[in-house]
Amino acid sequence: MAKTPEVGQAAPDFTLPAVQLVDGELVRSDLTLSEERGHPVVLAFYPGDETSVCTKQLCSYSSGFEAFTDLGATVWGISPQGIESHESFARKFQLRMPLLADTEREAVAAYGIGLGSMLRRAVFIVDAEGTLRWKHVAALGLTFRDVPTLTAQLEALKQ
């Protein structure tokens, strides 16, 4: 298994299909990390749509969405499920952030979070220049980093 990139290194770039619920409509697009330069991006890798911990995690990030956007940050949820699964998940729970479909596990591999056929729950914060500034990779993934933890890391980028 590849190692996760180190803090201070350039964040591995990727392009993935995504879906986002915008004003009640599902909008599909391709998102590329390097095209997000100019503001921080929170990459929230999660094992699966509609699983217990993942649902709690993504719902908390969606509920706290303004805490991220007020800091100029974008949040992406990334998992191996396809776009159709993400559409159902986003609509069912009214998730506001884009959900990216890493069906080929390219981003999972680039970030070194694969665990056999699964993936580790992980969060990476990439700064406005594309440099990895913070990461948390769970050993078991039974918990997740909460909104205050992530926004504190984003606040630290401003200093």
PDB file of C-alpha atoms in Angstrom:
ATOM      1  CA  MET A   1       0.000   0.000   0.000  1.00  0.00           C
ATOM      2  CA  ALA A   2       1.251   3.491  -0.854  1.00  0.00           C
ATOM      3  CA  LYS A   3       2.037   5.834   1.990  1.00  0.00           C
ATOM      4  CA  THR A   4      -0.116   8.855   2.610  1.00  0.00           C
ATOM      5  CA  PRO A   5       1.472  12.093   1.420  1.00  0.00           C
ATOM      6  CA  GLU A   6       3.293  14.044   4.113  1.00  0.00           C
ATOM      7  CA  VAL A   7       2.143  17.403   5.430  1.00  0.00           C
ATOM      8  CA  GLY A   8       4.052  20.073   3.508  1.00  0.00           C
ATOM      9  CA  GLN A   9       4.089  18.082   0.259  1.00  0.00           C
ATOM     10  CA  ALA A  10       2.059  18.929  -2.820  1.00  0.00           C
ATOM     11  CA  ALA A  11      -1.337  17.266  -2.580  1.00  0.00           C
ATOM     12  CA  PRO A  12      -1.756  14.557  -5.243  1.00  0.00           C
ATOM     13  CA  ASP A  13      -3.968  15.899  -8.013  1.00  0.00           C
ATOM     14  CA  PHE A  14      -6.969  14.022  -9.356  1.00  0.00           C
ATOM     15  CA  THR A  15     -10.132  14.492 -11.400  1.00  0.00           C
ATOM     16  CA  LEU A  16     -13.285  12.598 -10.449  1.00  0.00           C
ATOM     17  CA  PRO A  17     -16.958  12.670 -11.422  1.00  0.00           C
ATOM     18  CA  ALA A  18     -19.079  14.379  -8.806  1.00  0.00           C
ATOM     19  CA  VAL A  19     -22.645  15.192  -7.927  1.00  0.00           C
ATOM     20  CA  GLN A  20     -23.912  18.053  -5.792  1.00  0.00           C
ATOM     21  CA  LEU A  21     -27.371  18.983  -4.611  1.00  0.00           C
ATOM     22  CA  VAL A  22     -27.902  22.628  -5.649  1.00  0.00           C
ATOM     23  CA  ASP A  23     -31.241  24.253  -4.895  1.00  0.00           C
ATOM     24  CA  GLY A  24     -32.896  20.833  -4.799  1.00  0.00           C
ATOM     25  CA  GLU A  25     -31.429  19.720  -8.131  1.00  0.00           C
ATOM     26  CA  LEU A  26     -28.646  17.177  -8.574  1.00  0.00           C
ATOM     27  CA  VAL A  27     -25.826  18.645 -10.665  1.00  0.00           C
ATOM     28  CA  ARG A  28     -23.158  16.375 -12.151  1.00  0.00           C
ATOM     29  CA  SER A  29     -19.667  17.595 -13.016  1.00  0.00           C
ATOM     30  CA  ASP A  30     -16.031  16.548 -13.051  1.00  0.00           C
ATOM     31  CA  LEU A  31     -13.963  18.097 -10.276  1.00  0.00           C
ATOM     32  CA  THR A  32     -10.181  18.514 -10.392  1.00  0.00           C
ATOM     33  CA  LEU A  33      -8.281  19.303  -7.215  1.00  0.00           C
ATOM     34  CA  SER A  34      -5.695  21.535  -8.928  1.00  0.00           C
ATOM     35  CA  GLU A  35      -8.504  23.703 -10.319  1.00  0.00           C
ATOM     36  CA  GLU A  36      -9.450  24.633  -6.745  1.00  0.00           C
ATOM     37  CA  ARG A  37      -6.289  26.682  -6.186  1.00  0.00           C
ATOM     38  CA  GLY A  38      -6.976  29.973  -4.450  1.00  0.00           C
ATOM     39  CA  HIS A  39      -8.872  28.496  -1.507  1.00  0.00           C
ATOM     40  CA  PRO A  40      -8.490  25.541   0.859  1.00  0.00           C
ATOM     41  CA  VAL A  41     -10.154  22.210   0.165  1.00  0.00           C
ATOM     42  CA  VAL A  42     -11.152  19.610   2.752  1.00  0.00           C
ATOM     43  CA  LEU A  43     -10.978  16.109   1.266  1.00  0.00           C
ATOM     44  CA  ALA A  44     -13.168  13.789   3.343  1.00  0.00           C
ATOM     45  CA  PHE A  45     -12.627  10.189   2.249  1.00  0.00           C
ATOM     46  CA  TYR A  46     -15.326   7.870   3.599  1.00  0.00           C
ATOM     47  CA  PRO A  47     -15.907   4.136   3.118  1.00  0.00           C
ATOM     48  CA  GLY A  48     -19.515   4.057   1.953  1.00  0.00           C
ATOM     49  CA  ASP A  49     -22.776   5.848   1.247  1.00  0.00           C
ATOM     50  CA  GLU A  50     -25.562   5.282   3.772  1.00  0.00           C
ATOM     51  CA  THR A  51     -23.426   3.433   6.316  1.00  0.00           C
ATOM     52  CA  SER A  52     -23.870   4.473   9.931  1.00  0.00           C
ATOM     53  CA  VAL A  53     -20.658   6.413  10.655  1.00  0.00           C
ATOM     54  CA  CYS A  54     -20.357   7.789   7.121  1.00  0.00           C
ATOM     55  CA  THR A  55     -23.904   9.121   7.237  1.00  0.00           C
ATOM     56  CA  LYS A  56     -23.241  10.835  10.588  1.00  0.00           C
ATOM     57  CA  GLN A  57     -19.976  12.287   9.241  1.00  0.00           C
ATOM     58  CA  LEU A  58     -21.361  13.669   5.989  1.00  0.00           C
ATOM     59  CA  CYS A  59     -24.547  14.959   7.642  1.00  0.00           C
ATOM     60  CA  SER A  60     -22.453  16.814  10.238  1.00  0.00           C
ATOM     61  CA  TYR A  61     -20.310  18.401   7.526  1.00  0.00           C
ATOM     62  CA  SER A  62     -23.436  19.373   5.608  1.00  0.00           C
ATOM     63  CA  SER A  63     -25.061  20.848   8.737  1.00  0.00           C
ATOM     64  CA  GLY A  64     -21.849  22.774   9.439  1.00  0.00           C
ATOM     65  CA  PHE A  65     -21.376  23.792   5.812  1.00  0.00           C
ATOM     66  CA  GLU A  66     -21.288  27.533   6.555  1.00  0.00           C
ATOM     67  CA  ALA A  67     -18.476  27.013   9.079  1.00  0.00           C
ATOM     68  CA  PHE A  68     -16.341  25.831   6.141  1.00  0.00           C
ATOM     69  CA  THR A  69     -17.537  28.332   3.543  1.00  0.00           C
ATOM     70  CA  ASP A  70     -17.125  31.229   6.004  1.00  0.00           C
ATOM     71  CA  LEU A  71     -13.428  30.288   6.062  1.00  0.00           C
ATOM     72  CA  GLY A  72     -13.325  30.203   2.252  1.00  0.00           C
ATOM     73  CA  ALA A  73     -13.014  26.424   2.168  1.00  0.00           C
ATOM     74  CA  THR A  74     -14.657  23.809  -0.017  1.00  0.00           C
ATOM     75  CA  VAL A  75     -15.511  20.335   1.324  1.00  0.00           C
ATOM     76  CA  TRP A  76     -15.536  17.262  -0.901  1.00  0.00           C
ATOM     77  CA  GLY A  77     -16.849  13.857   0.175  1.00  0.00           C
ATOM     78  CA  ILE A  78     -15.014  11.066  -1.664  1.00  0.00           C
ATOM     79  CA  SER A  79     -15.815   7.347  -1.709  1.00  0.00           C
ATOM     80  CA  PRO A  80     -15.661   4.411  -4.146  1.00  0.00           C
ATOM     81  CA  GLN A  81     -19.405   4.270  -4.862  1.00  0.00           C
ATOM     82  CA  GLY A  82     -20.700   5.414  -8.230  1.00  0.00           C
ATOM     83  CA  ILE A  83     -22.539   8.617  -9.072  1.00  0.00           C
ATOM     84  CA  GLU A  84     -25.982   6.975  -8.842  1.00  0.00           C
ATOM     85  CA  SER A  85     -25.289   5.873  -5.262  1.00  0.00           C
ATOM     86  CA  HIS A  86     -24.023   9.372  -4.413  1.00  0.00           C
ATOM     87  CA  GLU A  87     -27.148  10.948  -5.950  1.00  0.00           C
ATOM     88  CA  SER A  88     -29.413   8.819  -3.780  1.00  0.00           C
ATOM     89  CA  PHE A  89     -27.295   9.506  -0.662  1.00  0.00           C
ATOM     90  CA  ALA A  90     -27.173  13.273  -1.300  1.00  0.00           C
ATOM     91  CA  ARG A  91     -30.908  13.526  -1.920  1.00  0.00           C
ATOM     92  CA  LYS A  92     -31.936  11.288   1.015  1.00  0.00           C
ATOM     93  CA  PHE A  93     -29.870  13.293   3.533  1.00  0.00           C
ATOM     94  CA  GLN A  94     -29.907  16.696   1.761  1.00  0.00           C
ATOM     95  CA  LEU A  95     -26.089  16.772   1.658  1.00  0.00           C
ATOM     96  CA  ARG A  96     -24.759  20.102   0.414  1.00  0.00           C
ATOM     97  CA  MET A  97     -21.152  19.273  -0.480  1.00  0.00           C
ATOM     98  CA  PRO A  98     -20.068  17.597  -3.711  1.00  0.00           C
ATOM     99  CA  LEU A  99     -19.761  13.814  -3.487  1.00  0.00           C
ATOM    100  CA  LEU A 100     -17.011  12.441  -5.709  1.00  0.00           C
ATOM    101  CA  ALA A 101     -17.064   8.926  -7.137  1.00  0.00           C
ATOM    102  CA  ASP A 102     -13.630   7.272  -6.964  1.00  0.00           C
ATOM    103  CA  THR A 103     -14.818   4.006  -8.525  1.00  0.00           C
ATOM    104  CA  GLU A 104     -11.347   3.160  -9.860  1.00  0.00           C
ATOM    105  CA  ARG A 105      -9.793   4.074  -6.485  1.00  0.00           C
ATOM    106  CA  GLU A 106      -7.286   6.415  -8.114  1.00  0.00           C
ATOM    107  CA  ALA A 107      -7.504   9.086  -5.391  1.00  0.00           C
ATOM    108  CA  VAL A 108      -7.599   6.376  -2.709  1.00  0.00           C
ATOM    109  CA  ALA A 109      -4.305   5.023  -4.078  1.00  0.00           C
ATOM    110  CA  ALA A 110      -2.728   8.475  -4.477  1.00  0.00           C
ATOM    111  CA  TYR A 111      -3.524   9.288  -0.845  1.00  0.00           C
ATOM    112  CA  GLY A 112      -2.438   5.854   0.423  1.00  0.00           C
ATOM    113  CA  ILE A 113      -5.642   5.046   2.277  1.00  0.00           C
ATOM    114  CA  GLY A 114      -6.607   1.749   0.659  1.00  0.00           C
ATOM    115  CA  LEU A 115      -7.181  -1.148   3.017  1.00  0.00           C
ATOM    116  CA  GLY A 116      -7.670  -4.211   0.836  1.00  0.00           C
ATOM    117  CA  SER A 117     -11.064  -3.836  -0.816  1.00  0.00           C
ATOM    118  CA  MET A 118     -11.986  -1.086   1.673  1.00  0.00           C
ATOM    119  CA  LEU A 119     -10.550   2.328   2.427  1.00  0.00           C
ATOM    120  CA  ARG A 120      -9.583   4.083   5.609  1.00  0.00           C
ATOM    121  CA  ARG A 121     -11.697   7.021   6.748  1.00  0.00           C
ATOM    122  CA  ALA A 122      -9.404  10.003   6.218  1.00  0.00           C
ATOM    123  CA  VAL A 123      -9.477  13.776   6.013  1.00  0.00           C
ATOM    124  CA  PHE A 124      -6.866  15.898   4.256  1.00  0.00           C
ATOM    125  CA  ILE A 125      -6.757  19.691   4.231  1.00  0.00           C
ATOM    126  CA  VAL A 126      -5.136  21.204   1.160  1.00  0.00           C
ATOM    127  CA  ASP A 127      -4.244  24.905   1.251  1.00  0.00           C
ATOM    128  CA  ALA A 128      -4.890  27.508  -1.437  1.00  0.00           C
ATOM    129  CA  GLU A 129      -1.550  26.714  -3.121  1.00  0.00           C
ATOM    130  CA  GLY A 130      -2.228  22.969  -3.346  1.00  0.00           C
ATOM    131  CA  THR A 131      -0.019  21.930  -0.415  1.00  0.00           C
ATOM    132  CA  LEU A 132      -1.176  19.342   2.098  1.00  0.00           C
ATOM    133  CA  ARG A 133      -1.421  21.150   5.458  1.00  0.00           C
ATOM    134  CA  TRP A 134      -3.195  18.648   7.741  1.00  0.00           C
ATOM    135  CA  LYS A 135      -4.308  15.042   7.675  1.00  0.00           C
ATOM    136  CA  HIS A 136      -5.991  12.435   9.796  1.00  0.00           C
ATOM    137  CA  VAL A 137      -6.122   8.810   8.678  1.00  0.00           C
ATOM    138  CA  ALA A 138      -8.193   6.581  10.956  1.00  0.00           C
ATOM    139  CA  ALA A 139      -6.901   3.198  12.022  1.00  0.00           C
ATOM    140  CA  LEU A 140     -10.399   1.711  12.259  1.00  0.00           C
ATOM    141  CA  GLY A 141     -12.695   4.483  11.058  1.00  0.00           C
ATOM    142  CA  LEU A 142     -15.300   4.128  13.805  1.00  0.00           C
ATOM    143  CA  THR A 143     -15.144   7.855  14.486  1.00  0.00           C
ATOM    144  CA  PHE A 144     -14.522  10.922  12.355  1.00  0.00           C
ATOM    145  CA  ARG A 145     -12.976  14.386  12.725  1.00  0.00           C
ATOM    146  CA  ASP A 146     -15.745  16.833  13.607  1.00  0.00           C
ATOM    147  CA  VAL A 147     -16.480  20.277  12.172  1.00  0.00           C
ATOM    148  CA  PRO A 148     -14.789  22.232  15.036  1.00  0.00           C
ATOM    149  CA  THR A 149     -11.595  20.183  14.624  1.00  0.00           C
ATOM    150  CA  LEU A 150     -11.493  20.826  10.878  1.00  0.00           C
ATOM    151  CA  THR A 151     -12.402  24.514  11.098  1.00  0.00           C
ATOM    152  CA  ALA A 152      -9.677  25.024  13.729  1.00  0.00           C
ATOM    153  CA  GLN A 153      -7.175  23.619  11.211  1.00  0.00           C
ATOM    154  CA  LEU A 154      -8.559  25.903   8.516  1.00  0.00           C
ATOM    155  CA  GLU A 155      -8.275  28.900  10.879  1.00  0.00           C
ATOM    156  CA  ALA A 156      -4.624  27.993  11.455  1.00  0.00           C
ATOM    157  CA  LEU A 157      -3.975  28.324   7.713  1.00  0.00           C
ATOM    158  CA  LYS A 158      -4.842  32.021   7.942  1.00  0.00           C
ATOM    159  CA  GLN A 159      -2.119  32.713  10.516  1.00  0.00           C
TER     160      GLN A 159
END
